[in-house]
Amino acid sequence: MKLSSKGRYGLKAMCEIAAHYGEGSLSLPQIAASTGLSEKYLEQLLTALRKEGLVGAARGASGGYFLTAPPSEITVGSVLRCLENGLEIVDCINGDCCNKNGCCTHVVWEKLYKAINECLDSMTLDELTEV
């Protein structure tokens, strides 16, 4: 499994916002400058994260993006699932398999999917910003 740039860069942006949790919102230019990402790409990522309810946006001169929950309550898994369309490693995980019961490899993909998600859900933004 390989994560796309959406997942990697979106998580990086979320870590930056988490590092400033409680200080107010961060503007798009501030996030772009600290992460080295383009404002246009960041805006796409933050729009998806906002639709999922992980970040909020404030308008105006002192507006920007902020976490909707404390960093200790937002898991890496929730961020990546939002940006990576669920993290299914193979199509049959989401039920699109016509031979699930007769497939000798399905158990492998199921166990791997479960292990990946458990690992990602065990880590929070708070932990990542402490590093």
XYZ file of N, CA and C in Angstrom:
393
model
N 0.841 -1.179 0.000
C 0.000 0.000 0.000
C 0.886 1.241 0.000
N 0.515 2.176 -0.818
C 1.276 3.415 -0.897
C 0.315 4.584 -0.724
N 0.613 5.455 0.232
C -0.223 6.629 0.441
C 0.073 7.664 -0.627
N -0.958 8.388 -1.010
C -0.779 9.455 -1.991
C -0.243 10.710 -1.300
N 0.095 11.681 -2.102
C 0.554 12.952 -1.542
C -0.568 13.621 -0.751
N -1.816 13.360 -1.109
C -2.932 13.930 -0.357
C -2.850 13.519 1.115
N -2.667 12.252 1.354
C -2.593 11.759 2.724
C -1.369 12.269 3.457
N -0.229 12.197 2.797
C 1.019 12.616 3.450
C 1.012 14.122 3.749
N 0.636 14.917 2.776
C 0.663 16.366 2.958
C -0.489 16.857 3.833
N -1.635 16.196 3.728
C -2.762 16.565 4.585
C -2.455 16.315 6.044
N -1.797 15.205 6.331
C -1.399 14.903 7.712
C -0.368 15.923 8.198
N 0.532 16.300 7.320
C 1.537 17.311 7.668
C 0.859 18.646 8.010
N -0.134 19.035 7.227
C -0.867 20.283 7.494
C -1.632 20.184 8.812
N -2.226 19.030 9.065
C -2.965 18.849 10.316
C -2.034 18.923 11.523
N -0.836 18.403 11.376
C 0.148 18.495 12.463
C 0.516 19.951 12.733
N 0.639 20.730 11.682
C 0.969 22.149 11.849
C -0.157 22.885 12.570
N -1.385 22.609 12.187
C -2.524 23.235 12.857
C -2.594 22.762 14.310
N -2.346 21.486 14.528
C -2.372 20.921 15.889
C -1.300 21.545 16.776
N -0.141 21.830 16.206
C 0.957 22.425 16.979
C 0.578 23.807 17.512
N -0.408 24.442 16.888
C -0.836 25.780 17.310
C -2.234 25.759 17.919
N -2.668 24.570 18.326
C -4.007 24.431 18.907
C -4.135 25.329 20.138
N -5.244 26.021 20.223
C -5.497 26.911 21.361
C -4.981 28.318 21.151
N -4.287 28.559 20.042
C -3.730 29.887 19.763
C -4.567 30.647 18.738
N -5.683 30.108 18.344
C -6.499 30.716 17.297
C -6.275 29.996 15.982
N -6.841 30.543 14.940
C -6.736 29.882 13.639
C -5.439 30.252 12.924
N -5.035 29.376 12.005
C -3.848 29.621 11.173
C -4.300 29.921 9.758
N -3.747 30.946 9.178
C -4.115 31.295 7.808
C -3.477 30.319 6.825
N -4.057 30.261 5.652
C -3.521 29.400 4.603
C -2.063 29.745 4.289
N -1.703 31.042 4.150
C -0.292 31.370 3.907
C 0.642 30.921 5.038
N 0.167 30.983 6.280
C 0.991 30.528 7.412
C 1.250 29.024 7.319
N 0.202 28.261 7.027
C 0.343 26.808 6.927
C 1.241 26.456 5.751
N 1.048 27.146 4.639
C 1.860 26.901 3.440
C 3.333 27.190 3.709
N 3.610 28.293 4.380
C 5.000 28.667 4.662
C 5.682 27.659 5.582
N 4.961 27.186 6.583
C 5.590 26.277 7.540
C 5.698 24.843 7.035
N 4.846 24.461 6.088
C 4.890 23.088 5.575
C 5.611 22.971 4.238
N 5.807 24.105 3.561
C 6.438 24.073 2.246
C 5.501 23.610 1.143
N 4.205 23.664 1.380
C 3.212 23.235 0.396
C 2.561 24.441 -0.254
N 2.062 24.266 -1.461
C 1.419 25.382 -2.149
C 0.062 25.670 -1.525
N -0.319 26.933 -1.529
C -1.602 27.335 -0.964
C -2.760 26.674 -1.714
N -2.635 26.576 -3.021
C -3.706 26.000 -3.836
C -3.943 24.528 -3.463
N -2.872 23.765 -3.316
C -2.993 22.350 -2.956
C -3.507 22.203 -1.526
N -2.981 23.017 -0.624
C -3.426 22.990 0.769
C -4.911 23.284 0.874
N -5.376 24.222 0.094
C -6.790 24.584 0.138
C -7.672 23.388 -0.236
N -7.245 22.616 -1.216
C -7.985 21.405 -1.604
C -8.021 20.399 -0.449
N -6.877 20.191 0.176
C -6.796 19.239 1.284
C -7.633 19.698 2.476
N -7.526 20.968 2.811
C -8.251 21.498 3.962
C -9.755 21.541 3.713
N -10.160 21.703 2.467
C -11.581 21.641 2.130
C -12.133 20.246 2.418
N -11.394 19.222 2.026
C -11.818 17.839 2.304
C -11.858 17.581 3.809
N -10.868 18.055 4.528
C -10.814 17.863 5.977
C -11.933 18.637 6.678
N -12.291 19.772 6.119
C -13.388 20.566 6.679
C -14.725 19.868 6.448
N -14.907 19.310 5.261
C -16.143 18.574 4.969
C -16.308 17.379 5.900
N -15.200 16.789 6.295
C -15.217 15.639 7.206
C -15.401 16.074 8.655
N -15.278 17.383 8.914
C -15.463 17.898 10.264
C -14.219 17.877 11.128
N -13.065 17.659 10.519
C -11.819 17.619 11.290
C -11.222 18.997 11.512
N -11.467 19.909 10.589
C -11.030 21.298 10.754
C -12.224 22.219 10.507
N -12.112 23.393 11.070
C -13.083 24.438 10.823
C -12.375 25.603 10.174
N -13.137 26.526 9.644
C -12.546 27.695 8.994
C -13.229 28.952 9.506
N -12.427 29.965 9.771
C -12.936 31.260 10.200
C -12.620 32.273 9.111
N -13.586 33.079 8.778
C -13.377 34.113 7.744
C -12.892 35.407 8.372
N -12.416 36.279 7.528
C -12.021 37.598 7.986
C -10.521 37.771 8.068
N -10.123 38.962 8.507
C -8.707 39.325 8.562
C -7.906 38.397 9.470
N -8.501 37.966 10.558
C -7.775 37.070 11.462
C -8.266 35.632 11.314
N -8.853 35.333 10.166
C -9.403 34.006 9.911
C -8.341 32.989 9.539
N -8.802 31.794 9.338
C -7.915 30.712 8.968
C -8.525 29.386 9.365
N -7.688 28.398 9.558
C -8.135 27.045 9.871
C -7.788 26.676 11.308
N -8.637 25.852 11.893
C -8.429 25.400 13.266
C -8.988 23.991 13.405
N -8.496 23.256 14.385
C -9.009 21.914 14.658
C -10.364 22.026 15.335
N -11.265 21.119 15.011
C -12.594 21.129 15.624
C -12.633 20.342 16.936
N -11.555 19.676 17.254
C -11.435 18.921 18.506
C -9.980 19.027 18.958
N -9.703 18.741 20.204
C -8.307 18.764 20.665
C -7.459 17.763 19.876
N -6.178 18.062 19.692
C -5.289 17.156 18.956
C -5.242 15.748 19.551
N -5.493 15.633 20.830
C -5.487 14.318 21.483
C -6.698 13.471 21.094
N -7.680 14.080 20.446
C -8.894 13.366 20.045
C -8.970 13.105 18.543
N -8.015 13.595 17.791
C -8.019 13.390 16.332
C -6.939 12.370 15.994
N -7.366 11.255 15.438
C -6.410 10.196 15.124
C -5.820 10.368 13.731
N -4.645 9.816 13.565
C -3.997 9.777 12.256
C -4.903 9.028 11.282
N -5.530 7.973 11.759
C -6.430 7.189 10.923
C -7.578 8.002 10.375
N -8.185 8.851 11.198
C -9.313 9.659 10.723
C -8.878 10.640 9.642
N -7.689 11.197 9.781
C -7.169 12.129 8.774
C -6.896 11.385 7.464
N -6.189 10.276 7.558
C -5.825 9.540 6.340
C -7.032 8.913 5.654
N -7.990 8.402 6.419
C -9.189 7.841 5.788
C -9.960 8.915 5.028
N -9.977 10.120 5.556
C -10.643 11.229 4.881
C -9.984 11.538 3.541
N -8.674 11.577 3.535
C -7.939 11.997 2.337
C -7.608 10.862 1.379
N -7.621 9.641 1.862
C -7.242 8.485 1.035
C -8.438 7.598 0.672
N -9.641 8.126 0.797
C -10.855 7.384 0.437
C -10.972 6.048 1.161
N -10.757 6.049 2.458
C -11.020 4.889 3.279
C -9.873 3.949 3.562
N -8.777 4.057 2.887
C -7.602 3.211 3.110
C -7.806 1.735 2.763
N -8.793 1.421 1.931
C -8.942 0.026 1.514
C -7.734 -0.367 0.686
N -7.109 -1.455 1.061
C -5.899 -1.873 0.368
C -6.201 -2.678 -0.890
N -7.382 -3.290 -0.925
C -7.864 -3.995 -2.125
C -9.370 -3.762 -2.213
N -9.918 -3.854 -3.403
C -11.338 -3.569 -3.604
C -12.268 -4.479 -2.808
N -11.862 -5.720 -2.583
C -12.774 -6.657 -1.921
C -13.000 -6.335 -0.449
N -12.211 -5.462 0.137
C -12.410 -5.094 1.541
C -13.730 -4.359 1.727
N -14.105 -3.524 0.759
C -15.335 -2.739 0.902
C -16.571 -3.461 0.374
N -16.453 -4.739 0.072
C -17.607 -5.531 -0.326
C -17.773 -5.733 -1.817
N -16.838 -5.266 -2.627
C -16.940 -5.392 -4.075
C -16.378 -6.710 -4.601
N -16.256 -7.688 -3.748
C -15.684 -8.979 -4.147
C -16.810 -9.958 -4.493
N -16.727 -10.556 -5.654
C -17.759 -11.511 -6.059
C -17.452 -12.915 -5.549
N -16.253 -13.127 -4.988
C -15.851 -14.456 -4.561
C -15.255 -14.432 -3.149
N -15.793 -13.571 -2.273
C -15.223 -13.392 -0.932
C -15.155 -14.711 -0.151
N -16.204 -15.468 -0.182
C -16.234 -16.710 0.603
C -15.337 -17.795 0.023
N -15.114 -17.771 -1.275
C -14.279 -18.801 -1.893
C -12.854 -18.355 -2.155
N -12.474 -17.189 -1.684
C -11.148 -16.640 -1.975
C -10.175 -16.976 -0.844
N -9.090 -17.633 -1.192
C -8.113 -18.037 -0.174
C -7.270 -16.859 0.330
N -7.261 -15.729 -0.373
C -6.429 -14.593 0.051
C -7.208 -13.523 0.812
N -8.519 -13.612 0.827
C -9.327 -12.569 1.470
C -8.941 -12.358 2.933
N -8.664 -13.424 3.643
C -8.297 -13.313 5.053
C -7.006 -12.506 5.234
N -6.100 -12.598 4.297
C -4.849 -11.825 4.354
C -5.162 -10.339 4.273
N -5.968 -9.952 3.287
C -6.276 -8.531 3.075
C -7.090 -7.974 4.240
N -7.991 -8.788 4.780
C -8.799 -8.364 5.913
C -7.939 -8.106 7.148
N -7.016 -9.024 7.442
C -6.134 -8.872 8.607
C -5.201 -7.674 8.431
N -4.670 -7.504 7.234
C -3.779 -6.385 6.965
C -4.520 -5.053 7.092
N -5.706 -4.976 6.527
C -6.533 -3.768 6.619
C -6.827 -3.429 8.082
N -7.195 -4.439 8.853
C -7.508 -4.235 10.267
C -6.270 -3.767 11.038
N -5.127 -4.377 10.789
C -3.891 -4.004 11.494
C -3.464 -2.580 11.161
N -3.550 -2.216 9.895
C -3.188 -0.856 9.475
C -4.080 0.160 10.169
N -5.387 -0.071 10.143
C -6.321 0.870 10.743
C -6.169 0.942 12.259
N -5.921 -0.186 12.914
C -5.702 -0.163 14.364
C -4.451 0.643 14.709
N -3.406 0.469 13.933
C -2.170 1.218 14.161
C -2.408 2.716 13.985
N -3.041 3.105 12.894
C -3.285 4.519 12.612
C -4.250 5.148 13.611
N -5.217 4.363 14.076
C -6.170 4.881 15.053
C -5.584 4.956 16.462
N -4.459 4.323 16.671
C -3.822 4.374 18.000
C -2.929 5.612 18.156
N -2.713 6.352 17.070
C -1.868 7.545 17.106
C -2.732 8.800 16.936
N -2.441 9.816 17.713
C -3.179 11.075 17.618
C -2.263 12.194 17.134
N -2.893 13.289 16.719
C -2.113 14.459 16.306
C -1.281 14.987 17.460
N -1.808 14.866 18.650
C -1.084 15.309 19.840
C 0.264 14.587 19.966
N 0.247 13.287 19.739
C 1.473 12.501 19.809
C 2.460 12.911 18.728
N 1.962 13.207 17.537
C 2.851 13.574 16.438
C 3.496 14.935 16.644
N 2.778 15.838 17.298
C 3.348 17.175 17.507
C 4.302 17.232 18.686
N 4.324 16.177 19.491
C 5.273 16.108 20.610
C 6.654 15.695 20.164
N 6.766 15.130 18.977
C 8.045 14.595 18.475
C 9.030 15.701 18.212
